[in-house]
CSV table of C-alpha atoms in Angstrom, one decimal:
chain,number,residue,atom,x,y,z
R,1,MET,CA,56.8,115.7,288.5
R,2,THR,CA,53.5,114.5,286.9
R,3,PHE,CA,53.2,110.5,285.6
R,4,GLY,CA,54.2,110.3,282.4
R,5,SER,CA,54.4,106.7,281.7
R,6,HIS,CA,52.9,103.8,282.5
R,7,ALA,CA,54.1,101.2,285.2
R,8,THR,CA,56.5,98.6,282.5
R,9,THR,CA,57.1,96.2,285.6
R,10,PHE,CA,55.3,95.4,288.8
R,11,ALA,CA,55.7,92.9,291.7
R,12,GLY,CA,59.1,92.1,290.0
R,13,ARG,CA,57.2,90.7,286.9
R,14,PRO,CA,56.8,92.4,283.2
R,15,VAL,CA,53.7,93.8,282.7
R,16,VAL,CA,51.6,92.9,279.4
R,17,GLN,CA,48.7,94.9,278.2
R,18,VAL,CA,45.1,93.4,278.3
R,19,PRO,CA,44.0,93.8,274.7
R,20,ALA,CA,40.5,95.6,274.3
R,21,ASP,CA,39.3,92.4,272.6
R,22,GLY,CA,40.4,89.2,271.4
R,23,PRO,CA,42.3,86.5,273.3
R,24,LEU,CA,45.0,87.2,275.9
R,25,PRO,CA,48.6,87.5,274.3
R,26,ILE,CA,50.7,84.5,274.8
R,27,VAL,CA,53.0,85.0,277.6
R,28,ASP,CA,56.4,83.5,278.3
R,29,GLY,CA,56.9,83.0,282.2
R,30,PRO,CA,55.0,85.2,285.4
R,31,VAL,CA,53.7,88.6,284.5
R,32,ALA,CA,51.6,91.1,285.6
R,33,TRP,CA,48.3,91.8,283.6
R,34,ARG,CA,47.5,95.5,283.1
R,35,PHE,CA,44.0,96.2,282.5
R,36,ALA,CA,42.7,100.0,281.8
R,37,TYR,CA,39.3,101.3,280.2
R,38,TRP,CA,39.7,104.7,278.6
R,39,GLU,CA,36.6,106.5,277.6
R,40,PHE,CA,37.1,110.0,277.1
R,41,ASP,CA,34.4,111.8,275.9
R,42,ALA,CA,30.8,113.8,276.8
R,43,GLY,CA,29.4,110.3,278.0
R,44,ALA,CA,32.1,109.1,279.9
R,45,GLU,CA,30.7,110.2,283.1
R,46,GLU,CA,27.7,107.8,282.6
R,47,LYS,CA,29.2,105.5,280.4
R,48,GLY,CA,32.6,105.0,282.0
R,49,ALA,CA,31.8,102.9,284.9
R,50,GLU,CA,29.5,100.3,283.1
R,51,GLY,CA,32.1,100.1,280.3
R,52,PHE,CA,34.9,99.1,282.5
R,53,ARG,CA,32.3,96.6,284.6
R,54,ASP,CA,31.9,94.5,281.3
R,55,ALA,CA,35.1,94.9,279.8
R,56,PHE,CA,37.0,93.7,283.2
R,57,ASP,CA,34.7,90.9,283.8
R,58,ARG,CA,35.6,89.7,280.3
R,59,PHE,CA,39.1,89.7,281.2
R,60,VAL,CA,38.7,87.7,284.6
R,61,GLU,CA,36.4,84.7,282.4
R,62,LEU,CA,39.4,84.8,280.1
R,63,ALA,CA,42.1,84.6,282.7
R,64,GLY,CA,40.8,83.9,286.3
R,65,PRO,CA,43.5,81.9,288.4
R,66,ALA,CA,46.5,82.2,286.0
R,67,VAL,CA,46.4,86.2,287.4
R,68,GLU,CA,48.9,86.1,290.3
R,69,ALA,CA,49.4,90.0,289.9
R,70,LEU,CA,47.6,92.8,288.3
R,71,VAL,CA,47.9,96.4,287.4
R,72,VAL,CA,44.6,98.9,287.2
R,73,GLY,CA,45.0,101.8,284.9
R,74,SER,CA,41.9,103.9,284.0
R,75,TRP,CA,38.2,103.2,285.1
R,76,GLY,CA,36.8,105.8,282.5
R,77,TYR,CA,37.5,109.0,283.3
R,78,ALA,CA,39.0,108.7,287.2
R,79,ALA,CA,37.9,112.5,287.3
R,80,PHE,CA,34.2,111.4,286.9
R,81,ASN,CA,34.1,108.0,288.2
R,82,THR,CA,35.2,106.0,291.5
R,83,ALA,CA,37.8,103.7,291.4
R,84,PRO,CA,35.9,99.9,290.8
R,85,ILE,CA,36.8,99.0,294.3
R,86,ALA,CA,33.5,97.4,294.6
R,87,GLN,CA,33.7,94.9,291.5
R,88,LEU,CA,37.4,94.3,292.1
R,89,CYS,CA,36.3,93.0,295.6
R,90,ALA,CA,33.6,91.1,293.9
R,91,ALA,CA,35.6,89.3,291.6
R,92,ALA,CA,38.0,87.9,294.3
R,93,PRO,CA,36.4,84.5,294.1
R,94,ARG,CA,36.9,84.2,290.5
R,95,LEU,CA,41.0,85.2,290.9
R,96,PRO,CA,41.9,83.1,294.3
R,97,ASN,CA,45.7,83.2,293.1
R,98,LEU,CA,45.7,87.2,293.6
R,99,ARG,CA,48.9,88.5,295.0
R,100,ALA,CA,49.8,91.9,294.0
R,101,LEU,CA,47.7,94.4,293.2
R,102,PHE,CA,48.3,97.9,291.8
R,103,LEU,CA,45.2,100.4,291.3
R,104,GLY,CA,45.4,103.8,289.6
R,105,ASP,CA,48.0,103.1,287.1
R,106,ILE,CA,47.0,106.4,285.5
R,107,THR,CA,49.2,108.9,284.0
R,108,PHE,CA,48.8,113.0,283.9
R,109,ASP,CA,47.1,112.7,280.4
R,110,GLU,CA,44.5,110.5,280.9
R,111,CYS,CA,44.1,112.0,284.8
R,112,GLU,CA,46.1,114.4,287.1
R,113,ILE,CA,46.6,112.6,290.9
R,114,SER,CA,45.1,115.1,292.6
R,115,TRP,CA,41.4,114.3,290.4
R,116,MET,CA,41.6,110.5,291.0
R,117,LYS,CA,38.5,109.4,292.7
R,118,VAL,CA,39.4,106.5,294.5
R,119,GLY,CA,37.8,106.0,297.7
R,120,ASP,CA,38.2,103.5,300.7
R,121,VAL,CA,40.6,101.2,299.3
R,122,SER,CA,41.1,99.0,302.6
R,123,PRO,CA,38.3,96.6,301.6
R,124,LEU,CA,40.5,95.3,298.7
R,125,LEU,CA,42.7,93.4,301.6
R,126,ALA,CA,39.6,91.9,303.4
R,127,ALA,CA,38.5,90.3,300.0
R,128,TYR,CA,41.9,89.3,299.2
R,129,PRO,CA,43.4,87.4,302.3
R,130,GLY,CA,46.5,85.7,300.1
R,131,LEU,CA,47.6,89.6,298.8
R,132,GLU,CA,50.9,90.3,299.6
R,133,VAL,CA,51.6,93.4,297.5
R,134,LEU,CA,49.0,96.4,297.3
R,135,ARG,CA,50.2,99.6,295.4
R,136,VAL,CA,47.4,102.2,295.2
R,137,ARG,CA,47.6,106.0,293.4
R,138,GLY,CA,45.0,108.7,294.1
R,139,GLY,CA,43.8,111.9,295.3
R,140,GLU,CA,40.2,112.7,295.9
R,141,ASP,CA,38.1,110.9,297.9
R,142,PHE,CA,41.0,108.7,298.8
R,143,GLU,CA,40.1,106.9,302.1
R,144,PHE,CA,41.5,103.9,304.3
R,145,SER,CA,40.0,101.6,307.1
R,146,PRO,CA,42.0,99.9,309.7
R,147,VAL,CA,42.5,96.3,308.8
R,148,ARG,CA,44.0,93.5,309.8
R,149,HIS,CA,45.6,91.4,307.2
R,150,GLY,CA,48.2,88.5,308.1
R,151,ARG,CA,50.1,88.5,304.8
R,152,LEU,CA,50.8,91.9,302.8
R,153,ARG,CA,54.7,92.5,302.7
R,154,GLU,CA,54.3,95.3,300.9
R,155,LEU,CA,52.1,98.4,301.0
R,156,THR,CA,52.8,101.3,298.4
R,157,VAL,CA,50.3,104.8,298.7
R,158,GLN,CA,51.3,107.3,296.1
R,159,SER,CA,49.4,110.9,296.5
R,160,GLY,CA,50.1,114.8,295.9
R,161,GLY,CA,48.7,114.8,299.2
R,162,LEU,CA,48.0,112.6,301.8
R,163,GLY,CA,45.5,113.2,304.8
R,164,ARG,CA,46.7,112.4,308.6
R,165,ASP,CA,43.1,110.2,308.7
R,166,PHE,CA,44.1,107.9,305.5
R,167,VAL,CA,47.8,108.0,307.5
R,168,GLY,CA,46.6,107.3,310.8
R,169,ALA,CA,44.3,104.3,309.7
R,170,VAL,CA,47.3,102.4,308.1
R,171,LEU,CA,49.0,103.0,311.5
R,172,ASP,CA,45.9,101.5,313.2
R,173,SER,CA,45.8,98.1,311.1
R,174,GLU,CA,47.4,95.3,312.0
R,175,LEU,CA,49.6,94.2,309.4
R,176,PRO,CA,52.1,91.6,311.1
R,177,ALA,CA,54.2,90.9,307.8
R,178,LEU,CA,54.6,94.5,306.7
R,179,SER,CA,58.0,94.9,305.8
R,180,ASP,CA,57.8,97.5,303.4
R,181,LEU,CA,55.8,100.7,303.5
R,182,GLU,CA,56.0,103.7,301.5
R,183,LEU,CA,53.9,107.1,302.2
R,184,TRP,CA,53.6,109.9,299.6
R,185,LEU,CA,52.6,112.6,302.0
R,186,GLY,CA,52.5,115.2,299.8
R,187,THR,CA,51.8,119.3,300.3
R,188,PRO,CA,49.1,120.5,302.4
R,189,ASP,CA,47.8,122.2,299.2
R,190,TYR,CA,46.4,118.8,297.8
R,191,GLY,CA,45.3,117.5,301.4
R,192,GLY,CA,48.6,116.3,302.7
R,193,ASP,CA,48.3,118.0,306.3
R,194,THR,CA,49.8,114.7,307.9
R,195,THR,CA,52.7,115.7,310.6
R,196,VAL,CA,55.5,114.4,312.3
R,197,ALA,CA,53.3,113.8,315.2
R,198,ASP,CA,51.0,112.3,313.3
R,199,LEU,CA,53.6,109.5,312.5
R,200,ALA,CA,54.9,109.3,315.9
R,201,PRO,CA,53.8,105.7,316.7
R,202,LEU,CA,55.8,104.7,313.4
R,203,LEU,CA,58.4,106.3,314.2
R,204,ALA,CA,58.8,104.7,317.7
R,205,GLY,CA,58.9,101.2,316.1
R,206,GLN,CA,55.6,100.7,317.8
R,207,ARG,CA,53.7,99.5,314.5
R,208,PHE,CA,55.1,96.9,311.7
R,209,PRO,CA,57.3,94.7,313.7
R,210,ALA,CA,58.9,93.0,310.2
R,211,LEU,CA,59.1,96.3,308.6
R,212,ARG,CA,62.2,96.8,307.0
R,213,ARG,CA,62.1,99.8,304.5
R,214,LEU,CA,60.6,102.7,304.8
R,215,GLY,CA,59.7,105.2,302.7
R,216,LEU,CA,58.3,108.9,303.4
R,217,ARG,CA,58.2,110.0,299.9
R,218,ASN,CA,57.4,113.0,298.3
R,219,ALA,CA,57.3,115.1,301.5
R,220,GLU,CA,57.0,119.2,302.4
R,221,ILE,CA,58.1,118.3,305.5
R,222,ALA,CA,60.7,116.3,304.5
R,223,ASP,CA,63.6,118.2,306.9
R,224,ASP,CA,60.6,118.1,309.8
R,225,LEU,CA,60.8,114.0,309.1
R,226,ALA,CA,64.7,113.8,308.6
R,227,GLU,CA,65.0,115.5,312.0
R,228,ALA,CA,62.9,113.3,313.5
R,229,LEU,CA,64.3,110.3,311.9
R,230,ALA,CA,67.6,111.4,313.7
R,231,SER,CA,66.8,109.9,316.4
R,232,ALA,CA,63.7,107.9,315.6
R,233,PRO,CA,64.1,104.0,317.1
R,234,VAL,CA,62.4,102.5,313.9
R,235,VAL,CA,65.6,103.3,311.9
R,236,ALA,CA,67.7,100.9,313.6
R,237,ARG,CA,65.9,97.9,312.7
R,238,LEU,CA,65.4,99.3,308.8
R,239,THR,CA,67.6,98.5,305.6
R,240,ARG,CA,66.2,101.3,303.3
R,241,LEU,CA,65.3,104.7,304.1
R,242,ASP,CA,63.7,106.6,301.6
R,243,LEU,CA,63.2,110.7,302.0
R,244,SER,CA,63.1,111.1,298.4
R,245,LEU,CA,60.7,112.9,296.0
R,246,GLY,CA,60.3,115.7,298.6
R,247,THR,CA,61.7,119.5,299.6
R,248,LEU,CA,64.6,117.9,301.8
R,249,GLY,CA,67.7,120.8,302.5
R,250,ASP,CA,70.6,121.4,304.4
R,251,ARG,CA,68.8,121.3,307.7
R,252,GLY,CA,67.4,117.5,307.7
R,253,ALA,CA,70.3,116.6,306.2
R,254,ALA,CA,72.7,117.7,308.5
R,255,ALA,CA,70.2,116.1,311.2
R,256,LEU,CA,70.3,113.0,309.4
R,257,ALA,CA,74.5,113.1,309.0
R,258,GLY,CA,74.7,114.1,312.8
R,259,GLY,CA,72.1,112.0,314.0
R,260,GLN,CA,72.0,108.4,315.2
R,261,PRO,CA,74.2,105.9,312.9
R,262,LEU,CA,72.7,105.0,309.9
R,263,THR,CA,75.9,102.6,308.7
R,264,HIS,CA,73.5,99.6,308.8
R,265,LEU,CA,71.4,100.8,306.2
R,266,ALA,CA,72.1,99.3,302.7
R,267,MET,CA,70.7,102.2,301.3
R,268,LEU,CA,69.3,106.2,301.7
R,269,ASP,CA,67.6,107.6,298.8
R,270,LEU,CA,67.4,111.4,298.8
R,271,HIS,CA,66.7,111.7,295.1
R,272,HIS,CA,65.1,115.0,293.8
R,273,HIS,CA,66.5,117.2,297.0
R,274,TYR,CA,67.2,121.0,297.8
R,275,ILE,CA,70.3,120.3,299.3
R,276,SER,CA,73.6,122.8,298.9
R,277,ALA,CA,76.2,120.9,297.0
R,278,GLU,CA,79.0,121.3,299.8
R,279,LEU,CA,76.8,119.0,302.1
R,280,ALA,CA,75.8,116.9,299.4
R,281,ALA,CA,79.2,116.4,298.7
R,282,ALA,CA,80.1,115.3,302.2
R,283,LEU,CA,77.1,113.4,303.1
R,284,PRO,CA,78.3,110.0,301.8
R,285,GLY,CA,81.6,109.9,303.4
R,286,ALA,CA,79.8,110.8,306.5
R,287,LEU,CA,78.0,107.2,306.0
R,288,PRO,CA,80.6,104.6,304.9
R,289,GLY,CA,79.2,101.3,303.2
R,290,VAL,CA,75.9,102.8,302.6
R,291,ARG,CA,75.0,103.7,298.9
R,292,VAL,CA,73.3,107.4,299.3
R,293,ASP,CA,71.1,108.6,296.2
R,294,LEU,CA,71.3,112.1,296.0
R,295,SER,CA,70.5,112.7,292.3
R,296,GLU,CA,68.2,115.4,290.9
R,297,PRO,CA,69.1,118.3,293.0
R,298,LYS,CA,66.9,121.2,292.6
R,299,GLU,CA,67.3,124.7,292.8
R,300,ALA,CA,64.5,126.4,295.5
R,301,ASP,CA,62.6,129.0,293.4
R,302,GLU,CA,62.2,132.7,294.7
R,303,ASP,CA,59.8,135.5,294.4
R,304,ASP,CA,59.3,138.8,296.3
R,305,GLY,CA,62.1,137.3,298.9
R,306,GLU,CA,60.5,134.4,299.7
R,307,THR,CA,61.9,130.7,298.7
R,308,TYR,CA,59.6,127.8,297.8
R,309,ARG,CA,60.6,124.2,297.3
R,310,TYR,CA,58.2,121.8,295.3
R,311,THR,CA,57.6,118.2,296.0
R,312,ALA,CA,57.9,115.9,292.7
R,313,VAL,CA,54.4,115.0,293.0
R,314,SER,CA,51.7,117.6,293.5
R,315,GLU,CA,48.8,118.3,291.2
């Protein structure tokens, strides 16, 4: 899977593109402003960061305190230029009402997710103590450091391969208000070396006391995750469990169906899966009252006797 289109909504608001020049468009009601700087030419490596800096400063001058939700797209060519995290942090005094931030709304035709240079995103939380929603997308030089943040409710990390150091730093953070956590674990081919053991404090319910919705998505280890979640203490306090976009097959689905009760869930999202038709047909009946998404069934590839399953997002 590749990202073929930009976000149309974010944080419950319609996304409105910031024009390259001229005044901001007149909007009706709350919106998420989308700022992007796209310059793909021979000078992108040298000019991209400078071009983004000047254009973003202009936007902040125009919008400033009115910005409550912000989507950041391309910052020049993201395979050459590291994400402008320092600039976003420096702009915090001029964006005092920012509550939701999406960094990396970049499609595959602009830059593959595994090529996106991002850096350490945790300084954004230090710079914006009022932030409630943070979504980040990236692959190369993608880092996180343990932080304490009292107001963050939703954290989404999208990647084709999320490393154990990144995941460990998230789990070592103090996020008492966090109710929604979504991690796209990916594959080892793109740096996704996180294991079930690395997630042990989360699965044991020892992290994030307000957590109610958990997504461990786009995971090559989806069957292993499902087996662990079948008895994981954290599941008892969830209302939504999401194992979609990964390689979940019959082993994982059977573990979920035969493990601890899941009928307290409002939603179990398993879409993009490799579960057999027979088990997929039986699974909703085993979970009465739970909305089970089993859409997008996939067929494993075979080559020289080997069977291959693929996550939705990798490169």
